[in-house]
Coordinates of N, CA and C in Angstrom, one line a residue:
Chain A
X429 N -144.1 281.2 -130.5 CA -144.2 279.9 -129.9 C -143.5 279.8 -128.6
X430 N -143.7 278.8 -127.1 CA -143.2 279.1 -126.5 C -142.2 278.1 -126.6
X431 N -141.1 278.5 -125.9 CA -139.7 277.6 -125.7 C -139.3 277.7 -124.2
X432 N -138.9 276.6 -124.0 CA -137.9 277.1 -122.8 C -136.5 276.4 -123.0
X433 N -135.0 276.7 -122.9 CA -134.5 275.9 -123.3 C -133.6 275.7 -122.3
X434 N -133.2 274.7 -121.7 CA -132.0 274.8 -120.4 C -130.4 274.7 -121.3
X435 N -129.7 275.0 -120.4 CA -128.3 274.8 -120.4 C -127.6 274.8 -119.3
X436 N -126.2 274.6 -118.8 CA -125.6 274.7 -118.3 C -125.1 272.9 -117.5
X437 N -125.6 272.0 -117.9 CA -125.2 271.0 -118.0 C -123.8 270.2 -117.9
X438 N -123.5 269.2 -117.6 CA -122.0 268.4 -117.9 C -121.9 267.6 -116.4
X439 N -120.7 267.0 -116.9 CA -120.0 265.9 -116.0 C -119.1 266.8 -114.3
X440 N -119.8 266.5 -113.6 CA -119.1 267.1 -112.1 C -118.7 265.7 -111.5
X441 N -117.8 266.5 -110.0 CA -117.6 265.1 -109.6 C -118.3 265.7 -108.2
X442 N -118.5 264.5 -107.7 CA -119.2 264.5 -106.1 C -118.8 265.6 -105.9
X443 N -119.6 266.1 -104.5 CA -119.6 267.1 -103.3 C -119.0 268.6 -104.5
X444 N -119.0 268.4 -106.2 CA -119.1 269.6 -106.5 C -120.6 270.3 -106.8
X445 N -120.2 271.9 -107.3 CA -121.5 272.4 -107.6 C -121.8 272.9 -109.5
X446 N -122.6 272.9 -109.0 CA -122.8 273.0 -110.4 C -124.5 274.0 -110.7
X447 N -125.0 274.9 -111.8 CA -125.5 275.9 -111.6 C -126.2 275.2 -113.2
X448 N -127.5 275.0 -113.3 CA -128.3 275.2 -114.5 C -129.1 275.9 -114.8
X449 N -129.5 276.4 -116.1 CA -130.5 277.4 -116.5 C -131.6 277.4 -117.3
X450 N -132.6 278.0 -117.3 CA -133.4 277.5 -118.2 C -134.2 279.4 -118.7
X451 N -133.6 279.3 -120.2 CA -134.5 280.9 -121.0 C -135.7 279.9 -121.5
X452 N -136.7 281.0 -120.9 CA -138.4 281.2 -121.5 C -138.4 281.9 -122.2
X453 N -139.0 281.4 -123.2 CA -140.3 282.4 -124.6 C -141.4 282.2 -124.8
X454 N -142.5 283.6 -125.3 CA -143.4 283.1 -125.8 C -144.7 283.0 -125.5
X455 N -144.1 283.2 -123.6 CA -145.0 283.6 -122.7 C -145.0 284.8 -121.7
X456 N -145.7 284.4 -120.7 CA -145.9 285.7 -120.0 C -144.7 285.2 -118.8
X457 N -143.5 285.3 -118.5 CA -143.1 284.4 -117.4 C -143.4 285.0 -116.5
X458 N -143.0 286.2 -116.3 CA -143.6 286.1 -114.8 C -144.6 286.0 -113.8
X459 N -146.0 285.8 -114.8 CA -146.8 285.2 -114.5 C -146.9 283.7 -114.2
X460 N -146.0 282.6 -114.5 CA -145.7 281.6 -114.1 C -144.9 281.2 -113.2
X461 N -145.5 280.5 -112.7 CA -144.7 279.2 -111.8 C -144.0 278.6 -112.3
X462 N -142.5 278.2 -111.8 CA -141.6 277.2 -112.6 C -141.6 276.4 -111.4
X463 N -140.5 275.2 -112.3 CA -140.3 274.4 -111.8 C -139.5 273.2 -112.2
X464 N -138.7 272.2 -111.9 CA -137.1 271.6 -112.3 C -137.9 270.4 -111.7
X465 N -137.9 269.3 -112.9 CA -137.9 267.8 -112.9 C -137.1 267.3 -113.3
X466 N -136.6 266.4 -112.8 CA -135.5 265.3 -113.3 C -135.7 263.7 -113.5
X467 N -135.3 263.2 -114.1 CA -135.2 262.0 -114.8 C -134.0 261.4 -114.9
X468 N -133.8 260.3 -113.6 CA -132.3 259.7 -114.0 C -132.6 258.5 -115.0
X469 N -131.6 258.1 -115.4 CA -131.5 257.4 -116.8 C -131.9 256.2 -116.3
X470 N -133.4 255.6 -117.0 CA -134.5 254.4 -117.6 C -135.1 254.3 -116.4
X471 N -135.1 255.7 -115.6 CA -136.2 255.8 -114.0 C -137.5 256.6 -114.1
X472 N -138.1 257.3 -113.6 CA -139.7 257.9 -113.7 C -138.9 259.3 -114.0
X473 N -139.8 260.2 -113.6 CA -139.8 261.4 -113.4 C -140.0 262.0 -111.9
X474 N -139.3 262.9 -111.4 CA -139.1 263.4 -110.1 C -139.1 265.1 -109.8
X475 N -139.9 265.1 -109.2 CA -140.3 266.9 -108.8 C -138.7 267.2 -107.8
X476 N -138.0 268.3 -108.4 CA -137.1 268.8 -107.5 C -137.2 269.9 -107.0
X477 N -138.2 271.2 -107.7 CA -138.0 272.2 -106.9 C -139.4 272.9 -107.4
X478 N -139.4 273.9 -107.0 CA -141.2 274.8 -107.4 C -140.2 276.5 -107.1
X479 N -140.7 277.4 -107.7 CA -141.0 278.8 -107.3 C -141.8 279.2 -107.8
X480 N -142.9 280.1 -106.8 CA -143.9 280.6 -107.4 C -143.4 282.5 -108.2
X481 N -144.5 282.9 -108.2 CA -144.5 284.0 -108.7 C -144.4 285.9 -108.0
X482 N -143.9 286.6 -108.5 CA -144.0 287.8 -107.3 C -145.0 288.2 -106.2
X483 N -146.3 288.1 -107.0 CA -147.3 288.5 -105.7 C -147.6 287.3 -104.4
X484 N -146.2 285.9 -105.1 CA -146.2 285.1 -104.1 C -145.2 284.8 -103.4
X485 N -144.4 286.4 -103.8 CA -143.4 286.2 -102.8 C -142.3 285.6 -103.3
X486 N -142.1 284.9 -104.7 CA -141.4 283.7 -104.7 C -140.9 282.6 -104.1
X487 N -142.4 282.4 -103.4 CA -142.3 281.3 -102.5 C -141.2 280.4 -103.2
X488 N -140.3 279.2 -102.7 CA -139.9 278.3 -103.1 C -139.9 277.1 -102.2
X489 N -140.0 275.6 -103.1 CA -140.1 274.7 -102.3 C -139.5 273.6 -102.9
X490 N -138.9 272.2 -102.5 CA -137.8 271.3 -102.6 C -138.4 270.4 -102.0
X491 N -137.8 269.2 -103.1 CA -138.1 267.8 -102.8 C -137.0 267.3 -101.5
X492 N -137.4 266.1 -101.0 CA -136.4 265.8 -99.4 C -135.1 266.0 -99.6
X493 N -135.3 265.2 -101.0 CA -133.8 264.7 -101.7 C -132.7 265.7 -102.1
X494 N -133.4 267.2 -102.4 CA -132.3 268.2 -102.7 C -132.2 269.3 -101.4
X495 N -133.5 269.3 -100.7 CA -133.2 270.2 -99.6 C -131.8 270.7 -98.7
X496 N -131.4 271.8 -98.9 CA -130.4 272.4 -98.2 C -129.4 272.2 -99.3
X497 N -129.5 271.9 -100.4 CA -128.2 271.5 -101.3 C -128.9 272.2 -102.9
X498 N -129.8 272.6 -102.8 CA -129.9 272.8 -104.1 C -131.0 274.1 -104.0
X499 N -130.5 275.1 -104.5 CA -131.5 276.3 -104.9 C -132.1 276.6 -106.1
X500 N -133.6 277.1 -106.0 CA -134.3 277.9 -107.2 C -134.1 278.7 -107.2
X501 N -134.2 279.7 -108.2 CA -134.2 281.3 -108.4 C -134.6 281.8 -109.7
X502 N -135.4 282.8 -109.9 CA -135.3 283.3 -111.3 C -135.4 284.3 -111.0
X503 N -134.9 285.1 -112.4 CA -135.1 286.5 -112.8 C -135.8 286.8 -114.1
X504 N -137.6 287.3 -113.5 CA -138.2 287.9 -114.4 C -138.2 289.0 -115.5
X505 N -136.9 289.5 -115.3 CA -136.4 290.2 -116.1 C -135.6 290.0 -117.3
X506 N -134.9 288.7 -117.4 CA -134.6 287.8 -118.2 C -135.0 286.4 -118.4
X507 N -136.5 286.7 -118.0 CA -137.3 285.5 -117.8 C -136.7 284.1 -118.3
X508 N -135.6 283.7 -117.1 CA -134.8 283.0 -116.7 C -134.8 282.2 -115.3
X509 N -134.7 281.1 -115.1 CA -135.1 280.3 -113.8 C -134.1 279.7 -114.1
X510 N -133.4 279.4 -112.7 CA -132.1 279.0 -112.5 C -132.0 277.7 -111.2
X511 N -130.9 276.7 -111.3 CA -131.1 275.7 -110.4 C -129.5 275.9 -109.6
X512 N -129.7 276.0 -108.8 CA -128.1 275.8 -108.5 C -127.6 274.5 -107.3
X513 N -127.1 273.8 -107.8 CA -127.3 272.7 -106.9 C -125.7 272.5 -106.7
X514 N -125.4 272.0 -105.5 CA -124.5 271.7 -104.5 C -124.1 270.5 -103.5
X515 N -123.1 270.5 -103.3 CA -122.5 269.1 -102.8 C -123.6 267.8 -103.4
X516 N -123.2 268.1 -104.6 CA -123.7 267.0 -105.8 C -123.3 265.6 -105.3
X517 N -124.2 264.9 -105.4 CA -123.9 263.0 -105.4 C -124.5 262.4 -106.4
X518 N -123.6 261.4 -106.7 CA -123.8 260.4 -107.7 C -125.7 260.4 -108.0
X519 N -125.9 260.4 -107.0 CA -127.8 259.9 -107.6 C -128.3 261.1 -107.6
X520 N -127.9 262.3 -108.0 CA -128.5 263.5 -108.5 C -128.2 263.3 -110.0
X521 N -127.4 262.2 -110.4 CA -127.4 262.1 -112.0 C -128.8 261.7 -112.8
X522 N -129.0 262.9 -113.5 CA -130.2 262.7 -114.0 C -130.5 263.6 -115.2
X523 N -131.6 263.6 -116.5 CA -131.9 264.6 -117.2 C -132.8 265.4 -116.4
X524 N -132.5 266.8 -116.2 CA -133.2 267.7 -115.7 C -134.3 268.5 -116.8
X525 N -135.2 269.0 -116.5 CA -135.9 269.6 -117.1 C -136.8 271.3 -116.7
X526 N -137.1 271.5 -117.0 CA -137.9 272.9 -116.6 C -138.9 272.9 -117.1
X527 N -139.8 273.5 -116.3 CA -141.2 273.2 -116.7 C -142.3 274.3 -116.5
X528 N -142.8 275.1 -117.4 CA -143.7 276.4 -116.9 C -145.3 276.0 -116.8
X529 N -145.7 275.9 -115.5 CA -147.0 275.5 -114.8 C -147.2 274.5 -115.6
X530 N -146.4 273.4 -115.3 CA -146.4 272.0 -115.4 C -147.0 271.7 -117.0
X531 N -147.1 272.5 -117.5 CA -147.8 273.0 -118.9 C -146.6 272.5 -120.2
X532 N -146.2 274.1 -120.1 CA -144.8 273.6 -121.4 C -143.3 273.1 -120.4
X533 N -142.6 272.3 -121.7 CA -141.6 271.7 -120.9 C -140.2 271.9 -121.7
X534 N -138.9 271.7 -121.5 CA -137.9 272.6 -122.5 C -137.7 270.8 -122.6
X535 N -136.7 270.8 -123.2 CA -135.6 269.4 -123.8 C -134.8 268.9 -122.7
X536 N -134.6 269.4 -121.7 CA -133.9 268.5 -120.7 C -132.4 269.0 -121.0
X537 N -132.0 269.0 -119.8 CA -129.7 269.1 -120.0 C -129.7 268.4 -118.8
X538 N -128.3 267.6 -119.6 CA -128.0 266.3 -118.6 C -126.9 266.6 -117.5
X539 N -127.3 266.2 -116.3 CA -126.2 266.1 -115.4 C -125.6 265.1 -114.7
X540 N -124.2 264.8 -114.8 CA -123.5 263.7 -114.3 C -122.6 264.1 -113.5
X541 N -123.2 263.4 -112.5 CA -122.2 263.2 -111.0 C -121.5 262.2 -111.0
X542 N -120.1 262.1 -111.0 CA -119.0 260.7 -111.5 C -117.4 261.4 -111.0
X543 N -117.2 260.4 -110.0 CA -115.8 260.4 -109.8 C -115.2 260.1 -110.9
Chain B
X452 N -147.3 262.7 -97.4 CA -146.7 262.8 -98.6 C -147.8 262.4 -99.3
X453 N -148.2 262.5 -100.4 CA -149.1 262.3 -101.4 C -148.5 261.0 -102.1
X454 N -149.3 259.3 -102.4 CA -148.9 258.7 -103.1 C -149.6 258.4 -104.2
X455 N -149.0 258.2 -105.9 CA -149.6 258.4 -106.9 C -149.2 256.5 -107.1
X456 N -150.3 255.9 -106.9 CA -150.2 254.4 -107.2 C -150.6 254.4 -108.8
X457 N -150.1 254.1 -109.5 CA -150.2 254.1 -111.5 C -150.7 252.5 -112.0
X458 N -151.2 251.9 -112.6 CA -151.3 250.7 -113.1 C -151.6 250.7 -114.5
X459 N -151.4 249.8 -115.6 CA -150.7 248.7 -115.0 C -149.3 249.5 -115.6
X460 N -148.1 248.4 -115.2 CA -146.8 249.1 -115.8 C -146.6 248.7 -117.0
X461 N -147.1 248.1 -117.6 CA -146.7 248.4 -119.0 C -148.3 247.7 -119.8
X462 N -148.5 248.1 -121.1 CA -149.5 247.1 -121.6 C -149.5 246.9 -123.1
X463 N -150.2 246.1 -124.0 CA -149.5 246.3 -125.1 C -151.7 246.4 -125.7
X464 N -151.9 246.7 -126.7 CA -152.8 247.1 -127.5 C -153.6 247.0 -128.9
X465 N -153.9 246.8 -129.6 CA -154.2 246.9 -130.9 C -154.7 248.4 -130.9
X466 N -155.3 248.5 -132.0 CA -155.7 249.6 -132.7 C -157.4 249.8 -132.6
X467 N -157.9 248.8 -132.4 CA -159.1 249.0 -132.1 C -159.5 248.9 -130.6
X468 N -158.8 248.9 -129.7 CA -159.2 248.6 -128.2 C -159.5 250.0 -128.0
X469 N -159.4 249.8 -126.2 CA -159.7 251.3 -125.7 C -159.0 251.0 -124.4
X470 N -157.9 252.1 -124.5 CA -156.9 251.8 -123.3 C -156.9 252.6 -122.3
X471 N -157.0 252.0 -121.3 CA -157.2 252.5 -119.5 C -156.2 252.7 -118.7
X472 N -155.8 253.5 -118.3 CA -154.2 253.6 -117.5 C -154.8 254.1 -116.0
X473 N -154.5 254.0 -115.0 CA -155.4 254.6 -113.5 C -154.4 255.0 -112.7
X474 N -154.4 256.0 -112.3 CA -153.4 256.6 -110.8 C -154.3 256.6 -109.8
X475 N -154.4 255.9 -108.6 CA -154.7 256.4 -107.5 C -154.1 257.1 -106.3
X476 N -154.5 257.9 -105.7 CA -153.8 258.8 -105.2 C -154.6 258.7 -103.4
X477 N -153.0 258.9 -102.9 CA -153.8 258.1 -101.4 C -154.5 258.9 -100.7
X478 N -155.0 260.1 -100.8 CA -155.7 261.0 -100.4 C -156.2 261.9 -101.4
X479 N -157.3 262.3 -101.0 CA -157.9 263.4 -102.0 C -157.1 264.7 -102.1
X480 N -157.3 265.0 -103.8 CA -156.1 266.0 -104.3 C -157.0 266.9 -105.2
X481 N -158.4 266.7 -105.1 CA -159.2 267.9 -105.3 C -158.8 268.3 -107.3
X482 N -158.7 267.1 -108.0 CA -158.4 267.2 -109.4 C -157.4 267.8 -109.6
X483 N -156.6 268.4 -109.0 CA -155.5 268.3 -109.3 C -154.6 267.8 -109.6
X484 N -154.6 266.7 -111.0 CA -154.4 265.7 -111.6 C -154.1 265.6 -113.0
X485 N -152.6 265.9 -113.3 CA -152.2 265.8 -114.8 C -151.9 264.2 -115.3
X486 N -152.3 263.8 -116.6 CA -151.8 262.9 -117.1 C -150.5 263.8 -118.4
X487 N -149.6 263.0 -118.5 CA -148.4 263.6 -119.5 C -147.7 262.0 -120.3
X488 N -147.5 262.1 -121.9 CA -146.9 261.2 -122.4 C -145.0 261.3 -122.9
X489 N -144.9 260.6 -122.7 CA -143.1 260.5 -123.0 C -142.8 259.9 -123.5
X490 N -141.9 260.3 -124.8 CA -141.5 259.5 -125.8 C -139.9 259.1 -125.7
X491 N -139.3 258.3 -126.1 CA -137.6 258.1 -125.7 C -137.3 259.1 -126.1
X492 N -136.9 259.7 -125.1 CA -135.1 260.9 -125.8 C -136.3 262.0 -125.9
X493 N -136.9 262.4 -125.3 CA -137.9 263.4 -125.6 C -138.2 263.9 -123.9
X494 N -139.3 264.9 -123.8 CA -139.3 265.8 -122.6 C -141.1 265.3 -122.2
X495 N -141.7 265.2 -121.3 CA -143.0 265.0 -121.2 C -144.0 266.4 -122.0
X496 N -145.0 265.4 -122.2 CA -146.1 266.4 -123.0 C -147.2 266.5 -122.3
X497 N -147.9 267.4 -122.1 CA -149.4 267.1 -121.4 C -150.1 267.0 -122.2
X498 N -151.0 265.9 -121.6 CA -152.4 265.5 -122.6 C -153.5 266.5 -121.6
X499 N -153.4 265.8 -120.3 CA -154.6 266.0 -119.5 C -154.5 266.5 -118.9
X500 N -155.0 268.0 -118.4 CA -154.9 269.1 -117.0 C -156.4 268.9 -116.2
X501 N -156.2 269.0 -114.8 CA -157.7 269.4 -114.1 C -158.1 268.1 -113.9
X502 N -157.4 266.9 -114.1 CA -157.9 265.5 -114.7 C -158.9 265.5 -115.7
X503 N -160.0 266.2 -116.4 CA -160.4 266.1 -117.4 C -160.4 266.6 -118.6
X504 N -159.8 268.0 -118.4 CA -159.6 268.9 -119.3 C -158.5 268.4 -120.4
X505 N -158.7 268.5 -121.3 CA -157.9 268.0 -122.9 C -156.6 269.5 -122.8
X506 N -155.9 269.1 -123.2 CA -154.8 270.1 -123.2 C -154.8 270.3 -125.2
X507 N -154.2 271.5 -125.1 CA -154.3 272.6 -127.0 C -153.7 271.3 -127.8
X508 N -154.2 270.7 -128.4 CA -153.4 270.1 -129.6 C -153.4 269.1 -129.0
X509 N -154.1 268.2 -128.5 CA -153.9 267.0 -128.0 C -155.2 266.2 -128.6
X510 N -155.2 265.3 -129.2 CA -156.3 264.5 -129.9 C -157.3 263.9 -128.9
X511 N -158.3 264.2 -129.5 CA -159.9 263.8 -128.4 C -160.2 262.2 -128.5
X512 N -159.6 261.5 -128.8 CA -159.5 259.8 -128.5 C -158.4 259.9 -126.9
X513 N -158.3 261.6 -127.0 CA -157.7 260.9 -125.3 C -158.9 261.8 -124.1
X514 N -158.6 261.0 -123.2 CA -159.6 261.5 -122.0 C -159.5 261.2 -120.6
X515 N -159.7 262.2 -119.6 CA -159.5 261.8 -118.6 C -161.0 261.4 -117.9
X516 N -161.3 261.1 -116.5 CA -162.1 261.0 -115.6 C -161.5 260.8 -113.8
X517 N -162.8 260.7 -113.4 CA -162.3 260.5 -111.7 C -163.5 259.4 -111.2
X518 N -162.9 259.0 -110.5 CA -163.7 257.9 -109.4 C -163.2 257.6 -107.8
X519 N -164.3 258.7 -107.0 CA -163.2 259.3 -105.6 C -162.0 259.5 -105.6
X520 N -160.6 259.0 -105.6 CA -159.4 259.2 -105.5 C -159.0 258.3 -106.7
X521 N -159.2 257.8 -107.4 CA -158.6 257.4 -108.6 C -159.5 257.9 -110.3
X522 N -157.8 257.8 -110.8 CA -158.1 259.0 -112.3 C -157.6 258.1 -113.1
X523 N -158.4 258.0 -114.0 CA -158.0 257.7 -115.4 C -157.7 258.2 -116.7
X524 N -157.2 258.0 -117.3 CA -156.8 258.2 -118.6 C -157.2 257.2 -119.6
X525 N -158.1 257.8 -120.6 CA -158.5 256.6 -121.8 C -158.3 257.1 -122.9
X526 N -158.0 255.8 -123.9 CA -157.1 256.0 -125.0 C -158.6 255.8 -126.0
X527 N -159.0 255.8 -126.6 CA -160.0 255.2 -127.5 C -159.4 255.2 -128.9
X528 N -159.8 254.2 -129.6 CA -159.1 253.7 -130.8 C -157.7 254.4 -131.1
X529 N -156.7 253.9 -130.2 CA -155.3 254.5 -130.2 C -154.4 254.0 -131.8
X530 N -153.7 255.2 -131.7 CA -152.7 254.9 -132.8 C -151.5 254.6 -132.8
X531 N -151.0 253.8 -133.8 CA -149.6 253.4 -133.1 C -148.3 254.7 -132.6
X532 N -149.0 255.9 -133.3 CA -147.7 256.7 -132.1 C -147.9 257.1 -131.0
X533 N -149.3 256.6 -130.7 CA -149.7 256.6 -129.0 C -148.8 255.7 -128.5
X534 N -147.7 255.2 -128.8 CA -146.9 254.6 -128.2 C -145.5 255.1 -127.3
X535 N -145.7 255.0 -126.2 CA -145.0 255.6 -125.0 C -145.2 255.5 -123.7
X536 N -144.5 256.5 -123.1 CA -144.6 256.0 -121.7 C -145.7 257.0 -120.8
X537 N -146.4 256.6 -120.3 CA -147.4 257.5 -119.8 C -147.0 257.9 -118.1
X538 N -147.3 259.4 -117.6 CA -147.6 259.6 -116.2 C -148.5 259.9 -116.1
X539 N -149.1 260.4 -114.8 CA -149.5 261.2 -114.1 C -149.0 262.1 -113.2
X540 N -149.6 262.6 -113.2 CA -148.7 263.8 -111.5 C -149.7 264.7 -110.9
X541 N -149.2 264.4 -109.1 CA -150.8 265.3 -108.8 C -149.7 266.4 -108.3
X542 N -150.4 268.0 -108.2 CA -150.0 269.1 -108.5 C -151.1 269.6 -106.9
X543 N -150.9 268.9 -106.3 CA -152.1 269.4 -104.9 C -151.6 270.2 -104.3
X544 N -150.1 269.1 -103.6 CA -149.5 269.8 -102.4 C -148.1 269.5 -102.6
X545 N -147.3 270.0 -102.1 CA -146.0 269.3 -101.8 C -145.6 268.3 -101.0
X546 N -145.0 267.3 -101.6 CA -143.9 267.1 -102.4 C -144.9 266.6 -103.7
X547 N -144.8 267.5 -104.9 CA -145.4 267.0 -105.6 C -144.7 265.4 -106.0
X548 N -145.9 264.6 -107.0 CA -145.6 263.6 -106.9 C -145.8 263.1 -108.4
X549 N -144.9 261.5 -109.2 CA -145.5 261.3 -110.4 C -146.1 260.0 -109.7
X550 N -146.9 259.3 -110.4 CA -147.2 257.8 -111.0 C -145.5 257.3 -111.4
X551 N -146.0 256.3 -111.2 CA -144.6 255.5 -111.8 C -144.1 255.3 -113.6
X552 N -145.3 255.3 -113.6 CA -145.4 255.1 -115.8 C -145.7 254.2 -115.8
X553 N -146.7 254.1 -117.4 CA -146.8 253.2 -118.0 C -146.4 252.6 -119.5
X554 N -146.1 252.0 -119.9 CA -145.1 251.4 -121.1 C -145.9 251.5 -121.8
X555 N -146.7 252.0 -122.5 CA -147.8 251.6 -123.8 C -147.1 251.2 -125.4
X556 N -147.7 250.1 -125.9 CA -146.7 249.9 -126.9 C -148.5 249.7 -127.8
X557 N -149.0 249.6 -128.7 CA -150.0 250.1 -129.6 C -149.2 249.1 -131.4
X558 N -150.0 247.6 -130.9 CA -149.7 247.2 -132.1 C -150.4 247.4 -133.4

């Protein structure tokens, strides 16, 4: 079955960083596209980041809102996709999620930005 | 930027209706058009890829369509755990984008 499950989650304070992860199963990952949605608490859902796949280079791309402050990355080798996000503010507080070709989606880990 | 206009924001239903949810999207995005349901304390699910294609395991009282730049989602004789919050999301171009949601509550 497939899974993806993130971790690395918790309470930061502003302008820190903080690094989340998400392990895939189940599928082929490196044939997928990932990709990191967030949901701040009783708001929509929000596109934060995309990377495509090797023969695409691992293109990557970012919403306004995290540009220059927040990286994608994965390693198809431990078909693992990683978020690493930086000089955090309050309204990056949100459940994050991961998502393989907008298809399967893991449980979400929560991130709080709070002096 | 691509905008995903959703209506209505919430609605409520019986069991025998047939419920319509619509994203329009302010330019053409070529079906590139998911609908997904969310439940509290839960992760989104896809119902609908391609805008009409039924996603594995997803019950055929749901359905999409298109009408030039606006996509629908229909519910046909919904059940009450069709109750949730509905998106869309168009998957065209960047910045990808959602709908806002819709509250479906299924008396």
């Amino acid at each position: 079955a497939v899974q993806l499950v993130e971790s690395g989650g918790g309470l930061v304070q502003p302008k820190e960083s903080l690094k989340i992860s998400c392990a895939a199963s189940g599928f082929t990952f490196s044939n997928a596209a990932m990709y990191w949605v967030r949901q701040a608490p009783g708001k929509g859902l929000e596109w934060v980041a995309r990377i495509r796949t090797k023969p695409n280079n691992y293109a990557t791309y970012y919403a306004d809102s995290v540009k220059g402050r927040f990286t994608i990355s994965r390693d198809d080798s431990k078909s693992m996709v990683y978020l690493q996000m930086d000089n955090l503010k309050t309204e990056d507080t949100a459940m994050y999620y991961c998502t393989a070709e907008w298809v399967y989606w893991g449980q979400g880990v929560m991130v709080t930005v709070s002096s | 930027d691509i905008q995903m206009t959703q209506s209505p924001a919430s609605l409520s239903a019986s069991l025998e209706e047939i419920v319509t949810i619509t994203c329009k999207a302010s330019q053409g995005i070529d079906d590139y058009l998911s609908w997904y349901q969310q439940k509290p304390g839960k992760s989104p699910q896809l119902l609908i890829y391609d805008a009409t294609s039924l996603a594995d395991g997803v019950p055929s009282r749901f359905s999409g369509s298109r009408s030039g730049t606006q996509y629908s989602l229909k519910i046909s004789r919904p059940q009450v755990d069709d109750s949730g919050i509905y998106y869309c999301l168009q998957s065209y171009s960047t910045p990808f984008t959602f709908g806002s949601g819709t509250k479906l509550e299924i008396k």
